C-alpha positions as YAML, in Angstrom:
chain: A
units: angstrom
residues:
- id: 1
  name: MET
  ca: [4.27, 16.64, 27.26]
- id: 2
  name: THR
  ca: [6.28, 13.44, 25.44]
- id: 3
  name: PHE
  ca: [5.44, 10.52, 22.58]
- id: 4
  name: SER
  ca: [5.67, 7.17, 21.91]
- id: 5
  name: ASN
  ca: [5.92, 5.05, 18.39]
- id: 6
  name: GLY
  ca: [3.32, 8.73, 17.61]
- id: 7
  name: ARG
  ca: [0.50, 8.42, 20.69]
- id: 8
  name: LEU
  ca: [0.78, 10.50, 22.88]
- id: 9
  name: ASN
  ca: [1.67, 9.23, 27.21]
- id: 10
  name: LEU
  ca: [-1.44, 8.35, 29.17]
- id: 11
  name: TRP
  ca: [-2.53, 11.56, 30.68]
- id: 12
  name: GLY
  ca: [-6.62, 10.71, 30.72]
- id: 13
  name: LEU
  ca: [-6.72, 12.96, 27.57]
- id: 14
  name: PRO
  ca: [-10.05, 12.58, 25.43]
- id: 15
  name: LYS
  ca: [-10.07, 10.04, 22.62]
- id: 16
  name: ASP
  ca: [-11.21, 12.95, 19.73]
- id: 17
  name: PHE
  ca: [-7.88, 14.80, 20.59]
- id: 18
  name: LEU
  ca: [-5.99, 12.29, 20.17]
- id: 19
  name: GLU
  ca: [-6.97, 11.70, 17.05]
- id: 20
  name: ASP
  ca: [-6.11, 14.69, 16.08]
- id: 21
  name: ILE
  ca: [-2.73, 15.50, 16.71]
- id: 22
  name: LYS
  ca: [-2.02, 12.58, 14.65]
- id: 23
  name: MET
  ca: [-0.56, 13.15, 11.10]
- id: 24
  name: LYS
  ca: [-2.82, 13.23, 8.44]
- id: 25
  name: LEU
  ca: [-2.50, 11.84, 4.83]
- id: 26
  name: ASN
  ca: [-3.10, 15.37, 3.83]
- id: 27
  name: ASP
  ca: [0.27, 16.31, 5.98]
- id: 28
  name: LEU
  ca: [2.51, 13.26, 5.23]
- id: 29
  name: CYS
  ca: [2.07, 14.40, 1.43]
- id: 30
  name: ALA
  ca: [3.04, 17.58, 2.21]
- id: 31
  name: HIS
  ca: [6.10, 15.86, 3.75]
- id: 32
  name: PHE
  ca: [6.50, 13.74, 0.53]
- id: 33
  name: VAL
  ca: [7.14, 17.13, -1.75]
- id: 34
  name: PRO
  ca: [10.86, 17.56, -0.96]
- id: 35
  name: LEU
  ca: [11.44, 13.91, -0.03]
- id: 36
  name: LEU
  ca: [10.01, 12.50, -3.78]
- id: 37
  name: GLU
  ca: [10.71, 15.57, -5.59]
- id: 38
  name: LEU
  ca: [7.17, 16.05, -7.33]
- id: 39
  name: PRO
  ca: [4.63, 18.76, -7.00]
- id: 40
  name: LEU
  ca: [2.19, 18.69, -4.14]
- id: 41
  name: SER
  ca: [-0.58, 18.94, -7.04]
- id: 42
  name: ASP
  ca: [0.71, 14.89, -7.99]
- id: 43
  name: PHE
  ca: [-0.02, 13.40, -4.65]
- id: 44
  name: THR
  ca: [-3.79, 15.54, -4.36]
- id: 45
  name: GLU
  ca: [-4.66, 14.81, -7.89]
- id: 46
  name: LEU
  ca: [-4.12, 11.24, -7.17]
- id: 47
  name: LEU
  ca: [-5.50, 11.01, -3.48]
- id: 48
  name: ARG
  ca: [-8.72, 12.62, -4.74]
- id: 49
  name: ALA
  ca: [-9.11, 9.88, -7.86]
- id: 50
  name: LEU
  ca: [-8.67, 7.27, -5.20]
- id: 51
  name: LYS
  ca: [-11.28, 8.70, -3.35]
- id: 52
  name: GLU
  ca: [-13.78, 8.66, -6.44]
- id: 53
  name: GLN
  ca: [-12.99, 5.17, -7.48]
- id: 54
  name: SER
  ca: [-13.02, 3.58, -4.09]
- id: 55
  name: ASP
  ca: [-15.79, 1.48, -5.18]
- id: 56
  name: HIS
  ca: [-12.74, -0.87, -6.85]
- id: 57
  name: PHE
  ca: [-11.84, -1.36, -3.74]
- id: 58
  name: ASP
  ca: [-14.06, -4.25, -2.98]
- id: 59
  name: ILE
  ca: [-12.91, -6.92, -4.25]
- id: 60
  name: THR
  ca: [-16.69, -8.25, -5.86]
- id: 61
  name: LYS
  ca: [-15.37, -6.14, -8.73]
- id: 62
  name: TYR
  ca: [-12.78, -8.82, -9.48]
- id: 63
  name: PRO
  ca: [-14.90, -11.63, -10.20]
- id: 64
  name: GLU
  ca: [-11.63, -14.11, -10.78]
- id: 65
  name: MET
  ca: [-10.68, -13.57, -6.90]
- id: 66
  name: ILE
  ca: [-13.97, -14.53, -4.90]
- id: 67
  name: GLU
  ca: [-13.47, -18.02, -5.27]
- id: 68
  name: ARG
  ca: [-9.38, -16.97, -3.47]
- id: 69
  name: SER
  ca: [-11.40, -14.38, -1.58]
- id: 70
  name: ALA
  ca: [-9.62, -16.36, 1.39]
- id: 71
  name: LEU
  ca: [-6.56, -15.81, 0.28]
- id: 72
  name: TYR
  ca: [-7.36, -11.52, 0.47]
- id: 73
  name: ASP
  ca: [-9.26, -10.90, 3.91]
- id: 74
  name: ASP
  ca: [-6.19, -10.16, 5.45]
- id: 75
  name: SER
  ca: [-5.09, -7.06, 2.99]
- id: 76
  name: GLY
  ca: [-7.09, -4.23, 4.82]
- id: 77
  name: VAL
  ca: [-8.04, -2.91, 1.78]
- id: 78
  name: ASN
  ca: [-12.19, -1.77, 0.92]
- id: 79
  name: ALA
  ca: [-14.29, 0.70, -0.42]
- id: 80
  name: GLU
  ca: [-14.12, 2.77, 3.29]
- id: 81
  name: ILE
  ca: [-10.24, 3.04, 3.79]
- id: 82
  name: LEU
  ca: [-10.42, 6.74, 2.26]
- id: 83
  name: LYS
  ca: [-13.13, 8.14, 4.10]
- id: 84
  name: ALA
  ca: [-12.62, 10.26, 6.80]
- id: 85
  name: ARG
  ca: [-14.55, 11.67, 9.72]
- id: 86
  name: ALA
  ca: [-15.38, 15.15, 8.98]
- id: 87
  name: GLY
  ca: [-15.15, 18.01, 10.96]
- id: 88
  name: PRO
  ca: [-12.36, 19.25, 13.66]
- id: 89
  name: GLY
  ca: [-9.39, 17.27, 13.57]
- id: 90
  name: GLY
  ca: [-11.27, 15.38, 11.01]
- id: 91
  name: GLY
  ca: [-9.31, 13.64, 8.11]
- id: 92
  name: LEU
  ca: [-7.43, 10.34, 7.56]
- id: 93
  name: ASN
  ca: [-4.66, 9.61, 9.56]
- id: 94
  name: ALA
  ca: [-1.23, 8.53, 7.87]
- id: 95
  name: ASP
  ca: [-0.77, 5.20, 9.40]
- id: 96
  name: PRO
  ca: [2.13, 2.85, 7.48]
- id: 97
  name: PHE
  ca: [-1.54, 0.93, 5.79]
- id: 98
  name: LEU
  ca: [-2.58, 4.13, 4.40]
- id: 99
  name: ALA
  ca: [1.21, 5.02, 3.66]
- id: 100
  name: ALA
  ca: [1.87, 2.34, 1.79]
- id: 101
  name: PHE
  ca: [-1.30, 1.93, -0.24]
- id: 102
  name: PHE
  ca: [-0.87, 5.70, -1.33]
- id: 103
  name: LEU
  ca: [2.57, 4.88, -1.99]
- id: 104
  name: THR
  ca: [1.55, 1.74, -4.13]
- id: 105
  name: ALA
  ca: [-0.92, 3.72, -5.94]
- id: 106
  name: LEU
  ca: [1.88, 6.70, -6.74]
- id: 107
  name: LEU
  ca: [3.93, 3.59, -8.24]
- id: 108
  name: VAL
  ca: [1.66, 1.64, -10.40]
- id: 109
  name: ASN
  ca: [1.85, 4.62, -12.43]
- id: 110
  name: GLY
  ca: [-0.29, 5.58, -15.45]
- id: 111
  name: GLY
  ca: [-3.44, 7.27, -15.90]
- id: 112
  name: ARG
  ca: [-5.81, 8.78, -13.29]
- id: 113
  name: LYS
  ca: [-8.87, 6.97, -14.36]
- id: 114
  name: ASP
  ca: [-8.19, 3.36, -13.75]
- id: 115
  name: VAL
  ca: [-5.91, 3.94, -10.66]
- id: 116
  name: ALA
  ca: [-7.98, 2.48, -7.85]
- id: 117
  name: HIS
  ca: [-7.73, -0.40, -10.39]
- id: 118
  name: ARG
  ca: [-4.70, -1.04, -11.04]
- id: 119
  name: THR
  ca: [-3.46, -0.06, -7.16]
- id: 120
  name: TRP
  ca: [-6.10, -3.18, -6.19]
- id: 121
  name: ARG
  ca: [-4.07, -5.79, -8.45]
- id: 122
  name: ALA
  ca: [-0.88, -4.61, -7.58]
- id: 123
  name: TRP
  ca: [-1.32, -4.71, -3.70]
- id: 124
  name: HIS
  ca: [-2.63, -8.10, -4.28]
- id: 125
  name: MET
  ca: [-0.15, -9.40, -6.78]
- id: 126
  name: HIS
  ca: [1.68, -12.51, -4.13]
- id: 127
  name: VAL
  ca: [4.93, -13.33, -3.39]
- id: 128
  name: ALA
  ca: [6.40, -15.67, -6.91]
- id: 129
  name: GLY
  ca: [5.89, -18.99, -6.55]
- id: 130
  name: SER
  ca: [3.09, -19.80, -5.15]
- id: 131
  name: VAL
  ca: [0.74, -22.03, -6.36]
- id: 132
  name: LEU
  ca: [-2.80, -20.60, -6.62]
- id: 133
  name: THR
  ca: [-4.76, -23.69, -8.36]
- id: 134
  name: GLY
  ca: [-8.61, -24.55, -8.29]
- id: 135
  name: TRP
  ca: [-11.83, -23.12, -7.56]
- id: 136
  name: GLY
  ca: [-15.09, -23.31, -5.82]
- id: 137
  name: ASP
  ca: [-15.11, -26.17, -3.17]
- id: 138
  name: ASN
  ca: [-11.44, -27.59, -4.21]
- id: 139
  name: PRO
  ca: [-9.19, -24.50, -4.53]
- id: 140
  name: LYS
  ca: [-5.38, -26.16, -3.74]
- id: 141
  name: PHE
  ca: [-2.86, -23.60, -2.68]
- id: 142
  name: ASP
  ca: [1.03, -23.17, -2.26]
- id: 143
  name: ILE
  ca: [1.15, -20.17, -0.32]
- id: 144
  name: LYS
  ca: [4.84, -18.42, -0.36]
- id: 145
  name: THR
  ca: [5.93, -15.65, 1.89]
- id: 146
  name: CYS
  ca: [8.06, -12.82, 1.74]
- id: 147
  name: PRO
  ca: [11.39, -13.61, 3.73]
- id: 148
  name: LEU
  ca: [11.67, -10.56, 4.73]
- id: 149
  name: THR
  ca: [8.05, -9.77, 6.05]
- id: 150
  name: GLY
  ca: [6.71, -13.05, 6.23]
- id: 151
  name: GLN
  ca: [3.76, -11.76, 3.78]
- id: 152
  name: HIS
  ca: [2.06, -13.45, 0.97]
- id: 153
  name: LEU
  ca: [0.77, -9.68, -0.43]
- id: 154
  name: PHE
  ca: [2.80, -7.48, -1.73]
- id: 155
  name: GLY
  ca: [0.70, -4.58, -0.46]
- id: 156
  name: ASN
  ca: [0.74, -6.26, 3.48]
- id: 157
  name: ALA
  ca: [4.41, -6.24, 2.99]
- id: 158
  name: PHE
  ca: [5.00, -2.76, 2.04]
- id: 159
  name: LYS
  ca: [2.59, -1.99, 5.30]
- id: 160
  name: VAL
  ca: [5.29, -4.24, 7.27]
- id: 161
  name: ILE
  ca: [8.36, -2.15, 6.16]
- id: 162
  name: LEU
  ca: [6.80, 1.42, 7.09]
- id: 163
  name: GLY
  ca: [5.66, 0.08, 10.44]
- id: 164
  name: ASP
  ca: [8.83, -0.63, 11.27]
- id: 165
  name: GLU
  ca: [12.08, 1.54, 10.95]
- id: 166
  name: HIS
  ca: [14.56, -1.00, 11.68]
- id: 167
  name: ILE
  ca: [13.31, -3.47, 8.60]
- id: 168
  name: ALA
  ca: [13.02, -0.14, 6.35]
- id: 169
  name: ARG
  ca: [16.73, 1.06, 6.85]
- id: 170
  name: THR
  ca: [17.42, -2.65, 4.96]
- id: 171
  name: ILE
  ca: [15.78, -1.78, 2.05]
- id: 172
  name: GLU
  ca: [17.76, -0.59, -0.62]
- id: 173
  name: GLU
  ca: [14.17, 0.03, -3.03]
- id: 174
  name: ILE
  ca: [11.05, -0.96, -4.34]
- id: 175
  name: ARG
  ca: [9.58, -1.55, -7.34]
- id: 176
  name: ILE
  ca: [6.49, -2.12, -9.76]
- id: 177
  name: SER
  ca: [6.19, -2.99, -13.00]
- id: 178
  name: SER
  ca: [3.49, -2.61, -15.73]
- id: 179
  name: ALA
  ca: [4.58, -6.12, -16.82]
- id: 180
  name: GLN
  ca: [2.76, -7.60, -13.74]
- id: 181
  name: PHE
  ca: [5.58, -8.00, -10.90]
- id: 182
  name: ALA
  ca: [6.52, -5.92, -8.06]
- id: 183
  name: GLU
  ca: [10.03, -6.42, -6.09]
- id: 184
  name: ILE
  ca: [11.24, -5.37, -2.72]
- id: 185
  name: GLN
  ca: [15.39, -5.49, -2.92]
- id: 186
  name: TYR
  ca: [17.17, -5.76, 0.16]
- id: 187
  name: ASP
  ca: [20.20, -6.43, 2.67]
- id: 188
  name: GLY
  ca: [22.92, -5.89, 0.09]
- id: 189
  name: GLY
  ca: [21.20, -7.22, -3.31]
- id: 190
  name: ALA
  ca: [18.16, -9.78, -1.80]
- id: 191
  name: VAL
  ca: [14.80, -10.06, -4.10]
- id: 192
  name: SER
  ca: [11.59, -10.14, -2.74]
- id: 193
  name: ARG
  ca: [9.39, -10.82, -5.77]
- id: 194
  name: PHE
  ca: [5.37, -10.85, -6.17]
- id: 195
  name: GLU
  ca: [3.71, -11.57, -8.89]
- id: 196
  name: GLY
  ca: [0.22, -10.59, -10.46]
- id: 197
  name: SER
  ca: [-2.33, -13.55, -10.77]
- id: 198
  name: GLY
  ca: [-3.40, -14.11, -13.99]
- id: 199
  name: HIS
  ca: [-3.85, -10.24, -14.76]
- id: 200
  name: LYS
  ca: [-2.37, -7.44, -16.54]
- id: 201
  name: LEU
  ca: [-1.05, -4.31, -15.17]
- id: 202
  name: ARG
  ca: [0.69, -3.07, -18.62]
- id: 203
  name: SER
  ca: [-0.28, -0.43, -20.23]
- id: 204
  name: SER
  ca: [-2.62, -0.08, -23.08]
- id: 205
  name: THR
  ca: [0.10, 0.38, -25.55]
- id: 206
  name: GLY
  ca: [1.90, -3.22, -24.88]
- id: 207
  name: VAL
  ca: [5.21, -0.81, -23.66]
- id: 208
  name: SER
  ca: [5.88, -1.94, -19.58]
- id: 209
  name: THR
  ca: [7.35, 0.99, -17.50]
- id: 210
  name: THR
  ca: [8.91, 0.31, -13.90]
- id: 211
  name: ILE
  ca: [8.93, 2.66, -11.37]
- id: 212
  name: ALA
  ca: [11.34, 2.42, -8.22]
- id: 213
  name: LEU
  ca: [11.39, 4.36, -4.96]
- id: 214
  name: SER
  ca: [14.29, 4.50, -3.08]
- id: 215
  name: GLY
  ca: [15.59, 2.84, 0.41]
- id: 216
  name: ALA
  ca: [16.36, 6.07, 1.35]
- id: 217
  name: ALA
  ca: [12.96, 7.27, 0.80]
- id: 218
  name: ILE
  ca: [11.08, 4.78, 2.72]
- id: 219
  name: ALA
  ca: [13.05, 4.61, 5.71]
- id: 220
  name: SER
  ca: [12.88, 8.38, 5.78]
- id: 221
  name: ILE
  ca: [8.77, 8.04, 5.52]
- id: 222
  name: ALA
  ca: [8.54, 4.99, 7.61]
- id: 223
  name: ASP
  ca: [10.61, 7.57, 10.41]
- id: 224
  name: LEU
  ca: [7.91, 10.08, 9.54]
- id: 225
  name: LEU
  ca: [5.33, 7.65, 10.43]
- id: 226
  name: LYS
  ca: [6.63, 6.48, 13.90]
- id: 227
  name: GLN
  ca: [6.16, 10.73, 15.15]
...
């Protein structure tokens, strides 16, 4: 029995069986414990909070974003992303999208009560230098893309990195600041910067923090996801 990119070779096996053998998000979190040196309870509590607040993954919760919704159509984030199939073999499959989304939630830091809101905001940060002006029937967009991943949104760039172990190995650090920006540092110090669109990630205390994920950890997670 052989595997290729996490998928069983075609032996005529039922689709449900193929789903059952995929790594689940809970399994990936167990790998995070030694990799990120955090207790498993941190991950289980974070996942629980995200599920409980999943209605915040709907763009209609962000009125100021709706006029620009076309920019976010391909983000993949919606209120259904953390709903898993019940029963044997159920649970959330660990893929680059969910791994990137969960790690973004981990990096935004702060309390659990609004973590879904802050995660949505961080995921949808756009490449610095993009111009988003105009509303209604006359929007004016000058969209920049990340030179490493070709993506406009931070979350989509993170997903591309975790989905390609070769790109992942070029990463030196990914960091998110509560002062409305995220950065992907790669390939000898090059930096792709993403910024919030008129919103604030800063905590109510007025103190900004930056949480970083090392390149070594990112490469290891990308390797896990391809198994």
